[in-house]
Short mmCIF file of C-alpha atoms and ligand atoms in Angstrom, two decimals:
data_model
loop_
_atom_site.label_atom_id
_atom_site.label_comp_id
_atom_site.label_asym_id
_atom_site.label_seq_id
_atom_site.Cartn_x
_atom_site.Cartn_y
_atom_site.Cartn_z
CA UNK K 631 -25.64 -17.83 30.22
CA UNK K 632 -22.75 -16.41 28.20
CA UNK K 633 -21.49 -13.00 29.21
CA UNK K 634 -19.77 -10.59 26.78
CA UNK K 635 -18.18 -7.15 26.70
CA UNK K 636 -20.10 -6.36 23.52
CA UNK K 637 -22.95 -8.18 21.81
CA UNK K 638 -24.04 -7.37 18.25
CA UNK K 639 -27.63 -8.55 17.78
CA UNK K 640 -29.53 -9.10 14.56
CA UNK K 641 -26.83 -8.41 11.97
CA UNK K 642 -26.02 -10.14 8.71
CA UNK K 643 -22.67 -11.77 9.41
CA UNK K 644 -20.41 -11.96 6.38
CA UNK K 645 -17.68 -14.10 7.81
CA UNK K 646 -14.76 -13.26 5.50
CA UNK K 647 -14.36 -16.77 4.07
CA UNK K 648 -15.00 -17.86 0.49
CA UNK K 649 -17.54 -20.45 1.56
CA UNK K 650 -21.01 -20.49 -0.07
CA UNK K 651 -22.68 -19.74 3.28
CA UNK K 652 -20.31 -16.87 4.15
CA UNK K 653 -23.35 -14.63 4.74
CA UNK K 654 -25.91 -15.60 7.39
CA UNK K 655 -27.95 -14.07 10.20
CA UNK K 656 -26.13 -14.46 13.50
CA UNK K 657 -25.35 -12.61 16.70
CA UNK K 658 -21.72 -11.90 17.54
CA UNK K 659 -20.33 -11.74 21.06
CA UNK K 660 -17.03 -10.10 21.97
CA UNK K 661 -15.21 -11.00 25.18
CA UNK K 662 -11.55 -10.63 26.07
CA UNK K 663 -10.76 -9.50 22.54
CA UNK K 664 -12.14 -12.70 21.00
CA UNK K 665 -15.31 -13.56 19.07
CA UNK K 666 -18.17 -15.98 19.67
CA UNK K 667 -20.89 -16.65 17.09
CA UNK K 668 -24.40 -17.12 18.47
CA UNK K 669 -27.69 -18.17 16.94
CA UNK K 670 -29.93 -15.13 16.40
CA UNK K 671 -31.58 -14.21 19.68
CA UNK K 672 -29.66 -16.81 21.73
CA UNK K 673 -29.71 -15.98 25.44
CA UNK K 674 -26.65 -13.93 26.39
CA UNK K 675 -25.71 -10.90 28.48
CA UNK K 676 -23.27 -8.14 27.70
CA UNK K 677 -21.99 -4.82 29.05
CA UNK K 678 -23.05 -3.26 25.76
CA UNK K 679 -25.73 -4.70 23.49
CA UNK K 680 -26.02 -3.15 20.02
CA UNK K 681 -28.98 -3.77 17.72
CA UNK K 682 -27.43 -4.07 14.27
CA UNK K 683 -30.51 -5.31 12.43
CA UNK K 684 -30.23 -4.58 8.71
CA UNK K 685 -26.46 -4.04 8.92
CA UNK K 686 -23.56 -6.21 7.82
CA UNK K 687 -21.09 -7.45 10.43
CA UNK K 688 -17.76 -8.38 8.86
CA UNK K 689 -14.17 -8.99 9.94
CA UNK K 690 -12.14 -5.78 10.14
CA UNK K 691 -10.70 -4.81 6.78
CA UNK K 692 -7.05 -5.57 6.12
CA UNK K 693 -5.39 -2.94 3.96
CA UNK K 694 -2.69 -5.07 2.35
CA UNK K 695 -0.75 -2.17 0.85
CA UNK K 696 0.05 1.02 2.75
CA UNK K 697 2.93 3.42 3.22
CA UNK K 698 1.83 4.27 6.76
CA UNK K 699 4.87 2.74 8.50
CA UNK K 700 5.88 5.69 10.59
CA UNK K 701 3.31 8.41 10.15
CA UNK K 702 2.31 8.37 13.83
CA UNK K 703 5.95 8.15 14.93
CA UNK K 704 7.27 10.92 12.73
CA UNK K 705 4.38 13.32 12.36
CA UNK K 706 2.94 13.25 15.89
CA UNK K 707 -0.68 14.44 16.29
CA UNK K 708 -0.94 15.34 12.59
CA UNK K 709 0.09 11.80 11.82
CA UNK K 710 -2.59 10.43 14.12
CA UNK K 711 -5.20 12.44 12.25
CA UNK K 712 -3.93 10.96 9.00
CA UNK K 713 -4.12 7.44 10.42
CA UNK K 714 -7.71 8.10 11.44
CA UNK K 715 -8.78 8.25 7.79
CA UNK K 716 -7.86 4.59 7.49
CA UNK K 717 -9.69 3.55 10.67
CA UNK K 718 -12.82 5.47 9.65
CA UNK K 719 -13.04 3.39 6.47
CA UNK K 720 -13.01 0.19 8.50
CA UNK K 721 -9.35 -0.82 8.28
CA UNK K 722 -8.32 -2.71 11.44
CA UNK K 723 -4.93 -3.90 10.16
CA UNK K 724 -2.56 -2.14 7.76
CA UNK K 725 0.32 -3.86 6.04
CA UNK K 726 3.22 -1.44 5.65
CA UNK K 727 6.79 -1.84 4.47
CA UNK K 728 5.72 -1.92 0.84
CA UNK K 729 7.47 -1.04 -2.43
CA UNK K 730 10.93 -1.77 -1.04
CA UNK K 731 10.69 0.69 1.83
CA UNK K 732 10.39 -0.22 5.52
CA UNK K 733 11.57 1.50 8.70
CA UNK K 734 13.81 -1.46 9.62
CA UNK K 735 16.23 -3.20 9.66
CA UNK K 736 19.51 -1.33 9.77
CA UNK K 737 22.99 -2.22 10.84
CA UNK K 738 23.69 -1.02 14.37
CA UNK K 739 25.46 2.33 14.19
CA UNK K 740 23.99 3.10 10.78
CA UNK K 741 20.45 3.97 11.81
CA UNK K 742 18.71 6.77 9.98
CA UNK K 743 18.10 9.67 12.35
CA UNK K 744 14.41 10.45 12.65
CA UNK K 745 13.41 13.68 10.95
CA UNK K 746 11.50 15.23 8.12
CA UNK K 747 14.51 15.17 5.79
CA UNK K 748 14.85 11.45 6.26
CA UNK K 749 11.30 10.43 5.56
CA UNK K 750 11.14 7.95 2.76
CA UNK K 751 7.82 6.69 1.48
CA UNK K 752 8.91 4.79 -1.61
CA UNK K 753 11.93 2.78 -2.61
CA UNK K 754 13.90 2.77 0.57
CA UNK K 755 16.40 4.62 2.65
CA UNK K 756 18.45 3.40 5.59
CA UNK K 757 16.13 2.00 8.30
CA UNK K 758 15.27 3.97 11.42
CA UNK K 759 15.11 0.89 13.66
CA UNK K 760 17.57 -1.93 14.09
CA UNK K 761 14.97 -4.65 13.79
CA UNK K 762 11.31 -5.64 13.87
CA UNK K 763 11.23 -5.66 17.69
CA UNK K 764 12.49 -2.07 17.88
CA UNK K 765 9.93 -1.04 15.25
CA UNK K 766 7.18 -2.63 17.38
CA UNK K 767 8.45 -0.96 20.54
CA UNK K 768 8.48 2.46 18.87
CA UNK K 769 4.83 2.03 17.88
CA UNK K 770 3.89 0.73 21.32
CA UNK K 771 5.12 4.03 22.76
CA UNK K 772 2.74 6.01 20.50
CA UNK K 773 -0.55 4.09 20.73
CA UNK K 774 -2.63 3.78 17.57
CA UNK K 775 -6.24 2.86 16.88
CA UNK K 776 -5.62 -0.05 14.48
CA UNK K 777 -2.98 -2.74 14.01
CA UNK K 778 0.06 -2.59 11.79
CA UNK K 779 2.12 -5.37 10.24
CA UNK K 780 5.21 -4.76 8.10
CA UNK K 781 7.13 -6.26 5.26
CA UNK K 782 10.90 -5.85 5.00
CA UNK K 783 11.86 -3.45 2.22
CA UNK K 784 14.59 -4.53 -0.19
CA UNK K 785 15.48 -0.87 -0.78
CA UNK K 786 15.95 -0.40 2.95
CA UNK K 787 18.21 -3.46 3.16
CA UNK K 788 20.22 -2.32 0.14
CA UNK K 789 20.62 1.31 1.25
CA UNK K 790 21.59 0.22 4.74
CA UNK K 791 24.27 -2.18 3.57
CA UNK K 792 25.52 -0.57 0.34
CA UNK K 793 24.36 3.05 0.26
CA UNK K 794 22.58 4.67 -2.72
CA UNK K 795 24.88 3.20 -5.37
CA UNK K 796 24.12 2.01 -8.91
CA UNK K 797 26.03 -1.28 -9.01
CA UNK K 798 25.55 -4.95 -8.22
CA UNK K 799 25.94 -6.12 -4.63
CA UNK K 800 29.14 -7.98 -3.77
CA UNK K 801 28.66 -11.52 -2.38
CA UNK K 802 29.49 -10.19 1.10
CA UNK K 803 26.97 -7.35 0.83
CA UNK K 804 24.27 -9.72 -0.37
CA UNK K 805 25.03 -12.07 2.50
CA UNK K 806 24.62 -9.22 4.99
CA UNK K 807 21.30 -8.22 3.41
CA UNK K 808 20.10 -11.84 3.63
CA UNK K 809 21.15 -12.02 7.27
CA UNK K 810 19.30 -8.82 8.21
CA UNK K 811 16.23 -10.04 6.32
CA UNK K 812 16.39 -13.43 8.00
CA UNK K 813 16.46 -11.84 11.46
CA UNK K 814 13.53 -9.54 10.67
CA UNK K 815 11.39 -12.33 9.24
CA UNK K 816 12.26 -14.55 12.19
CA UNK K 817 11.15 -11.77 14.55
CA UNK K 818 7.74 -11.43 12.87
CA UNK K 819 7.98 -9.28 9.73
CA UNK K 820 5.39 -10.37 7.16
CA UNK K 821 7.51 -10.87 4.02
CA UNK K 822 9.93 -9.20 1.60
CA UNK K 823 8.95 -6.24 -0.58
CA UNK K 824 10.63 -4.65 -3.57
CA UNK K 825 10.06 -1.38 -5.41
CA UNK K 826 11.93 -2.04 -8.63
CA UNK K 827 10.96 1.26 -10.27
CA UNK K 828 12.48 3.20 -7.39
CA UNK K 829 16.07 3.77 -6.49
CA UNK K 830 17.86 1.82 -5.11
CA UNK K 831 15.60 -1.07 -6.25
CA UNK K 832 16.26 -0.16 -9.90
CA UNK K 833 19.98 -0.75 -9.29
CA UNK K 834 19.40 -4.40 -8.33
CA UNK K 835 19.40 -7.22 -10.85
CA UNK K 836 17.13 -10.25 -10.76
CA UNK K 837 19.70 -12.54 -9.08
CA UNK K 838 20.01 -10.25 -6.06
CA UNK K 839 16.25 -10.35 -5.52
CA UNK K 840 16.15 -14.14 -6.00
CA UNK K 841 18.70 -14.58 -3.20
CA UNK K 842 16.62 -12.44 -0.84
CA UNK K 843 13.29 -14.00 -1.85
CA UNK K 844 14.82 -17.41 -1.03
CA UNK K 845 15.13 -16.22 2.58
CA UNK K 846 11.42 -15.33 2.59
CA UNK K 847 10.67 -18.74 1.09
CA UNK K 848 12.30 -20.45 4.07
CA UNK K 849 9.67 -18.81 6.28
CA UNK K 850 6.84 -19.46 3.82
CA UNK K 851 6.42 -15.67 3.64
CA UNK K 852 5.59 -13.86 0.40
CA UNK K 853 7.75 -11.94 -2.05
CA UNK K 854 5.70 -8.76 -2.55
CA UNK K 855 6.69 -6.63 -5.50
CA UNK K 856 6.07 -3.30 -7.12
CA UNK K 857 7.04 -4.57 -10.56
CA UNK K 858 9.99 -3.08 -12.43
CA UNK K 859 7.54 -1.71 -14.98
CA UNK K 860 3.76 -1.26 -14.82
CA UNK K 861 3.59 0.48 -18.16
CA UNK K 862 4.76 -0.47 -21.67
CA UNK K 863 6.94 -3.32 -20.37
CA UNK K 864 4.57 -4.64 -17.72
CA UNK K 865 4.52 -8.15 -19.16
CA UNK K 866 8.32 -8.50 -19.06
CA UNK K 867 8.28 -7.12 -15.52
CA UNK K 868 5.67 -9.68 -14.50
CA UNK K 869 7.84 -12.44 -15.99
CA UNK K 870 10.79 -11.24 -13.91
CA UNK K 871 8.64 -11.54 -10.77
CA UNK K 872 7.52 -15.01 -11.83
CA UNK K 873 11.16 -16.01 -12.38
CA UNK K 874 12.06 -14.71 -8.91
CA UNK K 875 9.23 -16.70 -7.35
CA UNK K 876 10.06 -19.84 -9.32
CA UNK K 877 13.79 -19.76 -8.55
CA UNK K 878 13.41 -18.77 -4.89
CA UNK K 879 10.33 -20.82 -4.02
CA UNK K 880 8.64 -17.82 -2.39
CA UNK K 881 4.91 -17.18 -2.81
CA UNK K 882 4.44 -14.20 -5.16
CA UNK K 883 2.26 -11.18 -4.50
CA UNK K 884 2.08 -8.42 -7.13
CA UNK K 885 1.44 -5.04 -5.52
CA UNK K 886 -1.20 -2.63 -6.88
CA UNK K 887 -1.44 -4.48 -10.18
CA UNK K 888 -2.03 -2.10 -13.05
CA UNK K 889 -1.23 -1.66 -16.72
CA UNK K 890 -0.72 2.08 -16.91
CA UNK K 891 0.17 4.57 -19.63
CA UNK K 892 -1.26 4.72 -23.12
CA UNK K 893 0.92 1.89 -24.45
CA UNK K 894 -0.28 -0.56 -21.78
CA UNK K 895 -3.99 0.24 -21.57
CA UNK K 896 -5.95 -2.98 -21.93
CA UNK K 897 -2.91 -5.13 -21.17
CA UNK K 898 -4.67 -6.70 -18.14
CA UNK K 899 -6.29 -8.82 -20.85
CA UNK K 900 -2.91 -10.54 -21.04
CA UNK K 901 -1.43 -10.21 -17.53
CA UNK K 902 -4.47 -11.63 -15.70
CA UNK K 903 -4.83 -14.75 -17.87
CA UNK K 904 -1.07 -15.28 -17.41
CA UNK K 905 -1.47 -15.19 -13.61
CA UNK K 906 -4.49 -17.52 -13.84
CA UNK K 907 -2.43 -20.00 -15.84
CA UNK K 908 0.42 -19.88 -13.33
CA UNK K 909 -2.04 -20.53 -10.52
CA UNK K 910 -3.57 -23.43 -12.41
CA UNK K 911 -0.05 -24.83 -12.80
CA UNK K 912 0.40 -24.66 -9.03
CA UNK K 913 2.27 -21.41 -8.49
CA UNK K 914 1.09 -19.39 -5.49
CA UNK K 915 0.47 -15.96 -7.08
CA UNK K 916 -1.85 -13.20 -5.85
CA UNK K 917 -2.14 -9.44 -6.25
CA UNK K 918 -3.77 -6.36 -4.83
CA UNK K 919 -5.49 -3.36 -6.38
CA UNK K 920 -6.92 0.04 -5.44
CA UNK K 921 -10.17 1.19 -7.04
CA UNK K 922 -8.99 4.33 -8.87
CA UNK K 923 -7.60 5.10 -12.32
CA UNK K 924 -4.89 7.36 -10.88
CA UNK K 925 -1.78 6.40 -8.97
CA UNK K 926 0.42 8.40 -6.64
CA UNK K 927 4.14 8.36 -6.13
CA UNK K 928 7.24 10.48 -5.72
CA UNK K 929 8.01 13.19 -8.30
CA UNK K 930 11.62 11.93 -8.30
CA UNK K 931 10.42 8.64 -9.82
CA UNK K 932 9.59 10.57 -13.02
CA UNK K 933 13.34 10.98 -13.61
CA UNK K 934 15.73 8.37 -15.03
CA UNK K 935 17.32 6.23 -12.26
CA UNK K 936 20.84 7.59 -12.83
CA UNK K 937 19.60 11.01 -11.74
CA UNK K 938 19.24 9.77 -8.14
CA UNK K 939 22.52 7.89 -7.84
CA UNK K 940 24.36 9.03 -4.73
CA UNK K 941 21.20 10.10 -2.89
CA UNK K 942 19.25 13.27 -2.49
CA UNK K 943 22.16 15.76 -2.45
CA UNK K 944 23.55 14.27 -5.66
CA UNK K 945 20.08 14.46 -7.21
CA UNK K 946 19.57 18.13 -6.36
CA UNK K 947 23.07 18.96 -7.62
CA UNK K 948 22.24 17.35 -10.99
CA UNK K 949 18.87 19.08 -11.14
CA UNK K 950 20.56 22.46 -10.71
CA UNK K 951 22.81 21.78 -13.73
CA UNK K 952 21.21 22.73 -17.11
CA UNK K 953 23.33 20.15 -18.97
CA UNK K 954 22.16 17.35 -16.68
CA UNK K 955 18.56 18.50 -17.10
CA UNK K 956 18.98 18.24 -20.89
CA UNK K 957 20.15 14.65 -20.44
CA UNK K 958 17.09 13.91 -18.31
CA UNK K 959 14.81 15.47 -20.96
CA UNK K 960 16.44 13.25 -23.55
CA UNK K 961 16.06 10.13 -21.37
CA UNK K 962 12.34 10.86 -20.92
CA UNK K 963 11.89 11.47 -24.66
CA UNK K 964 13.78 8.35 -25.74
CA UNK K 965 13.45 6.01 -22.73
CA UNK K 966 16.17 4.10 -20.89
CA UNK K 967 16.25 0.28 -21.08
CA UNK K 968 14.90 -1.24 -17.86
CA UNK K 969 13.32 2.00 -16.62
CA UNK K 970 9.59 2.65 -16.36
CA UNK K 971 9.25 6.05 -17.96
CA UNK K 972 5.98 7.45 -16.62
CA UNK K 973 6.13 10.78 -18.41
CA UNK K 974 7.21 9.18 -21.69
CA UNK K 975 4.19 6.85 -21.37
CA UNK K 976 1.74 9.64 -20.66
CA UNK K 977 2.90 13.22 -20.48
CA UNK K 978 3.39 15.98 -17.92
CA UNK K 979 -0.30 16.89 -18.30
CA UNK K 980 -1.20 13.68 -16.44
CA UNK K 981 1.06 14.43 -13.47
CA UNK K 982 -0.38 16.70 -10.78
CA UNK K 983 1.28 17.81 -7.55
CA UNK K 984 -0.19 16.09 -4.47
CA UNK K 985 2.11 17.42 -1.79
CA UNK K 986 4.89 19.99 -1.87
CA UNK K 987 5.07 21.24 1.74
CA UNK K 988 6.81 24.54 1.03
CA UNK K 989 4.97 25.24 -2.25
CA UNK K 990 1.34 24.49 -1.50
CA UNK K 991 0.29 26.87 -4.31
CA UNK K 992 1.33 24.12 -6.75
CA UNK K 993 -0.82 21.42 -5.16
CA UNK K 994 -3.63 20.16 -7.37
CA UNK K 995 -2.05 21.59 -10.55
CA UNK K 996 -0.40 19.55 -13.27
CA UNK K 997 3.26 20.01 -14.17
CA UNK K 998 2.08 20.97 -17.67
CA UNK K 999 -0.18 23.70 -16.25
CA UNK K 1000 2.63 25.03 -14.06
CA UNK K 1001 4.92 25.06 -17.09
CA UNK K 1002 2.47 27.16 -19.12
CA UNK K 1003 1.92 29.63 -16.28
CA UNK K 1004 5.63 30.06 -15.71
CA UNK K 1005 6.61 29.99 -19.37
CA UNK K 1006 9.10 27.21 -18.62
CA UNK K 1007 9.80 23.70 -19.83
CA UNK K 1008 7.95 21.08 -17.71
CA UNK K 1009 11.16 19.30 -16.71
CA UNK K 1010 12.62 22.57 -15.46
CA UNK K 1011 9.48 23.14 -13.39
CA UNK K 1012 9.77 19.64 -11.88
CA UNK K 1013 13.47 20.16 -11.24
CA UNK K 1014 12.96 23.49 -9.47
CA UNK K 1015 10.29 21.98 -7.22
CA UNK K 1016 12.43 18.96 -6.35
CA UNK K 1017 15.38 21.17 -5.47
CA UNK K 1018 13.25 23.55 -3.38
CA UNK K 1019 11.61 20.65 -1.51
CA UNK K 1020 14.80 18.59 -1.12
CA UNK K 1021 13.25 15.80 -3.21
CA UNK K 1022 10.15 15.50 -1.07
CA UNK K 1023 7.33 16.00 -3.58
CA UNK K 1024 4.51 13.53 -4.16
CA UNK K 1025 2.43 13.47 -7.32
CA UNK K 1026 -0.77 11.97 -8.65
CA UNK K 1027 -0.50 10.26 -12.01
CA UNK K 1028 -3.70 9.90 -14.01
CA UNK K 1029 -2.39 6.96 -15.94
CA UNK K 1030 -4.94 4.12 -16.03
CA UNK K 1031 -8.24 3.25 -17.70
CA UNK K 1032 -11.34 2.02 -15.89
CA UNK K 1033 -11.66 -1.33 -17.71
CA UNK K 1034 -8.24 -2.43 -16.44
CA UNK K 1035 -9.09 -1.47 -12.86
CA UNK K 1036 -12.35 -3.43 -13.03
CA UNK K 1037 -10.68 -6.52 -14.49
CA UNK K 1038 -8.10 -6.63 -11.70
CA UNK K 1039 -10.73 -6.03 -8.99
CA UNK K 1040 -12.82 -8.88 -10.38
CA UNK K 1041 -9.91 -11.34 -10.58
CA UNK K 1042 -10.53 -14.15 -8.07
CA UNK K 1043 -7.06 -13.78 -6.51
CA UNK K 1044 -6.95 -9.98 -6.07
CA UNK K 1045 -7.22 -8.30 -2.67
CA UNK K 1046 -7.78 -4.69 -1.78
CA UNK K 1047 -4.92 -2.40 -0.81
CA UNK K 1048 -5.18 1.37 -0.66
CA UNK K 1049 -1.51 2.12 -1.43
CA UNK K 1050 -2.23 5.11 0.78
CA UNK K 1051 0.57 7.52 1.58
CA UNK K 1052 -0.59 9.25 4.74
CA UNK K 1053 1.51 12.34 4.84
CA UNK K 1054 0.21 15.46 6.55
CA UNK K 1055 -0.55 18.39 4.28
CA UNK K 1056 -1.24 18.78 0.59
CA UNK K 1057 -3.82 16.90 -1.39
CA UNK K 1058 -2.99 13.23 -1.05
CA UNK K 1059 -4.64 10.59 -3.22
CA UNK K 1060 -8.23 9.99 -1.97
CA UNK K 1061 -7.55 6.24 -1.75
CA UNK K 1062 -6.24 6.64 1.80
CA UNK K 1063 -9.74 7.65 2.97
CA UNK K 1064 -11.99 6.03 0.36
CA UNK K 1065 -10.70 2.70 -0.95
CA UNK K 1066 -12.77 0.18 1.03
CA UNK K 1067 -16.15 1.98 0.98
CA UNK K 1068 -15.57 2.74 -2.70
CA UNK K 1069 -15.27 -0.96 -3.50
CA UNK K 1070 -18.33 -1.85 -1.37
CA UNK K 1071 -20.47 1.08 -2.53
CA UNK K 1072 -19.49 1.84 -6.10
CA UNK K 1073 -18.21 -1.49 -7.39
CA UNK K 1074 -20.42 -3.90 -5.39
CA UNK K 1075 -23.73 -2.06 -4.91
CA UNK K 1076 -23.82 0.32 -7.88
CA UNK K 1077 -22.02 -1.67 -10.58
CA UNK K 1078 -22.52 -5.25 -9.39
CA UNK K 1079 -18.94 -6.09 -10.34
CA UNK K 1080 -18.56 -8.33 -7.27
CA UNK K 1081 -20.89 -9.91 -4.74
CA UNK K 1082 -20.77 -8.43 -1.25
CA UNK K 1083 -19.39 -11.71 0.14
CA UNK K 1084 -16.63 -11.85 -2.45
CA UNK K 1085 -15.63 -8.23 -1.85
CA UNK K 1086 -15.53 -8.78 1.91
CA UNK K 1087 -13.43 -11.94 1.43
CA UNK K 1088 -10.91 -9.94 -0.66
CA UNK K 1089 -10.70 -7.37 2.16
CA UNK K 1090 -10.43 -9.85 5.03
CA UNK K 1091 -9.97 -13.64 4.91
CA UNK K 1092 -7.98 -13.73 1.67
CA UNK K 1093 -5.67 -10.98 2.90
CA UNK K 1094 -5.14 -12.55 6.33
CA UNK K 1095 -4.23 -15.89 4.74
CA UNK K 1096 -1.78 -14.27 2.35
CA UNK K 1097 0.08 -12.28 5.00
CA UNK K 1098 0.02 -14.84 7.81
CA UNK K 1099 -2.36 -12.93 10.11
CA UNK K 1100 -3.54 -15.90 12.11
CA UNK K 1101 -6.98 -15.74 13.70
CA UNK K 1102 -7.85 -12.58 11.76
CA UNK K 1103 -9.89 -11.84 8.66
CA UNK K 1104 -12.70 -14.20 9.67
CA UNK K 1105 -15.65 -14.19 12.02
CA UNK K 1106 -15.39 -17.49 13.86
CA UNK K 1107 -15.37 -18.68 17.44
CA UNK K 1108 -12.08 -17.65 19.06
CA UNK K 1109 -11.00 -15.30 16.24
CA UNK K 1110 -9.55 -11.90 17.14
CA UNK K 1111 -12.30 -9.33 17.69
CA UNK K 1112 -11.52 -6.95 14.81
CA UNK K 1113 -14.88 -6.06 13.21
CA UNK K 1114 -16.69 -3.62 10.95
CA UNK K 1115 -20.43 -2.94 11.09
CA UNK K 1116 -21.77 -1.16 8.00
CA UNK K 1117 -24.93 -0.60 6.01
CA UNK K 1118 -24.51 -2.31 2.61
CA UNK K 1119 -27.29 -0.12 1.21
CA UNK K 1120 -25.58 3.12 2.22
CA UNK K 1121 -21.84 2.60 2.42
CA UNK K 1122 -20.10 5.13 0.16
CA UNK K 1123 -16.78 6.91 -0.25
CA UNK K 1124 -16.67 10.71 -0.43
CA UNK K 1125 -12.96 11.44 -0.68
CA UNK K 1126 -12.04 13.14 -3.96
CA UNK K 1127 -8.91 14.56 -5.55
CA UNK K 1128 -9.96 18.05 -4.40
CA UNK K 1129 -11.16 16.96 -0.94
CA UNK K 1130 -9.09 13.82 -0.35
CA UNK K 1131 -9.72 13.11 3.33
CA UNK K 1132 -13.53 13.30 3.47
CA UNK K 1133 -14.66 10.29 5.49
CA UNK K 1134 -17.05 7.69 4.12
CA UNK K 1135 -20.67 7.20 5.18
CA UNK K 1136 -22.46 4.01 6.11
CA UNK K 1137 -19.83 2.64 8.52
CA UNK K 1138 -21.49 2.45 11.92
CA UNK K 1139 -18.85 0.81 14.03
CA UNK K 1140 -15.26 -0.39 13.88
CA UNK K 1141 -13.90 -2.72 16.56
CA UNK K 1142 -10.20 -3.42 17.10
CA UNK K 1143 -9.04 -6.03 19.65
CA UNK K 1144 -12.53 -6.01 21.16
CA UNK K 1145 -12.67 -2.25 21.68
CA UNK K 1146 -14.89 0.10 19.68
CA UNK K 1147 -12.59 2.60 17.95
CA UNK K 1148 -15.28 4.12 15.68
CA UNK K 1149 -18.94 4.58 16.65
CA UNK K 1150 -21.52 6.25 14.34
CA UNK K 1151 -18.69 7.30 12.04
CA UNK K 1152 -16.74 9.08 14.81
CA UNK K 1153 -13.54 7.96 16.53
CA UNK K 1154 -13.94 7.04 20.18
CA UNK K 1155 -10.35 7.73 21.18
CA UNK K 1156 -9.57 4.09 22.03
CA UNK K 1157 -6.12 3.05 20.83
CA UNK K 1158 -5.79 -0.72 21.14
CA UNK K 1159 -3.73 -1.14 17.94
CA UNK K 1160 -0.29 -2.73 17.99
CA UNK K 1161 2.35 -4.08 15.66
CA UNK K 1162 1.47 -7.66 14.73
CA UNK K 1163 4.11 -10.34 14.31
CA UNK K 1164 3.38 -13.00 11.68
ZN1 ZN F 204 4.29 0.75 -5.12
#
């Protein structure tokens, strides 16, 4: 008779594939961190037998878009609490290193010293670790509950080699960036990411990105991009990404696809058919999406790119200068070619403060509200906050409409990524704690936008295939034992913009590498997670 560490009896297995019989009654055995599928009631013994009748048993969710790279390394116990929000919603693997920003690689001797002032969540600063192996070793020293994989950030490569400068890379600089990328991908990083709305990504032209994406193409790893514009010029930005993929040969993955701001609302009616056509023509294009009509990013990204040239000290010096602030006001009013102008596409009344560590009284309020209270111009309010916080302010931007979100979620090639920014303090975007149960509860059960099997596939098998996570994202004999057990009739998100870390309900158990890390909605304290090489 078979013997297991854990045996889940009586559940509805949804195996993570796109096959027509993806959902079926089966028992699931876990031994040595691997899975075995059994006929219902088949004779077997186990150290722990769980009756999961009436519940769904699925592969662990893969959050394909996070900014959680170093939260446990940098923020200690607070960081671990933040990471927990992800595990409690069933995420067993996070993909970090997104939007151009990763914690590696860096040239030896030019490593970024660890510290609050050096935390970068978007765009990219100099890496903290020399390579992927050092990144993995750092995480191994601070055990975590779930797994982490990482892309290589273009912004990190660029800052490390060139500094925060607004100019094209020289051939030698580009060669060094390609070499660092090549080493990181060879060591197990999952692909290349860009954040072309953020500095220093905004400073790079298309050719520079093509050269780097060609390195990813050699490994068959994806080019993952936060498009240069997700607002009024989203279609041109998508075409740039398509050009990069076509010229480099890299598979293309569009991060958190959205058409935001009043000029772009409804534009998914054009971007999604364009992607479908490209796929029909044979191009390997996918995307991810989070199930909310608000985004979250850095307050600094509301300013024209030239404001940040030279790094944070140069930015704060400009912000303190009334003449420079007038130029920024003008740039926002009139736009700058090639720059996604969030405020110009919406207004300061759609931008609320998520996290300003030293000015928590501003959190939850919009810049427009703060401006009225203080009798100041909104840009001056933003400038004062950025100076006082040394640039470290995150915001929530209520910039999308529901129809666009639903269209992207329903697209057959979209996966689910929270885009969570787990940063202790403040009122972060609720997506870090609610994304996956929100899709399964609100969009699957309540709205019927997707079938349960399709939603699970988007969260598991499709994501694992895209990011090279072999043996994950499916329930099959010999697959890695990363699992979620939930009640499809009850699963629901509770995190809101006012209470952003409230855990979901309906998730009974989360298993990582064969160990139960969440039981009855509570963490068990097990920390089997590690950095995964792809
Ligand atoms: Zn992004």
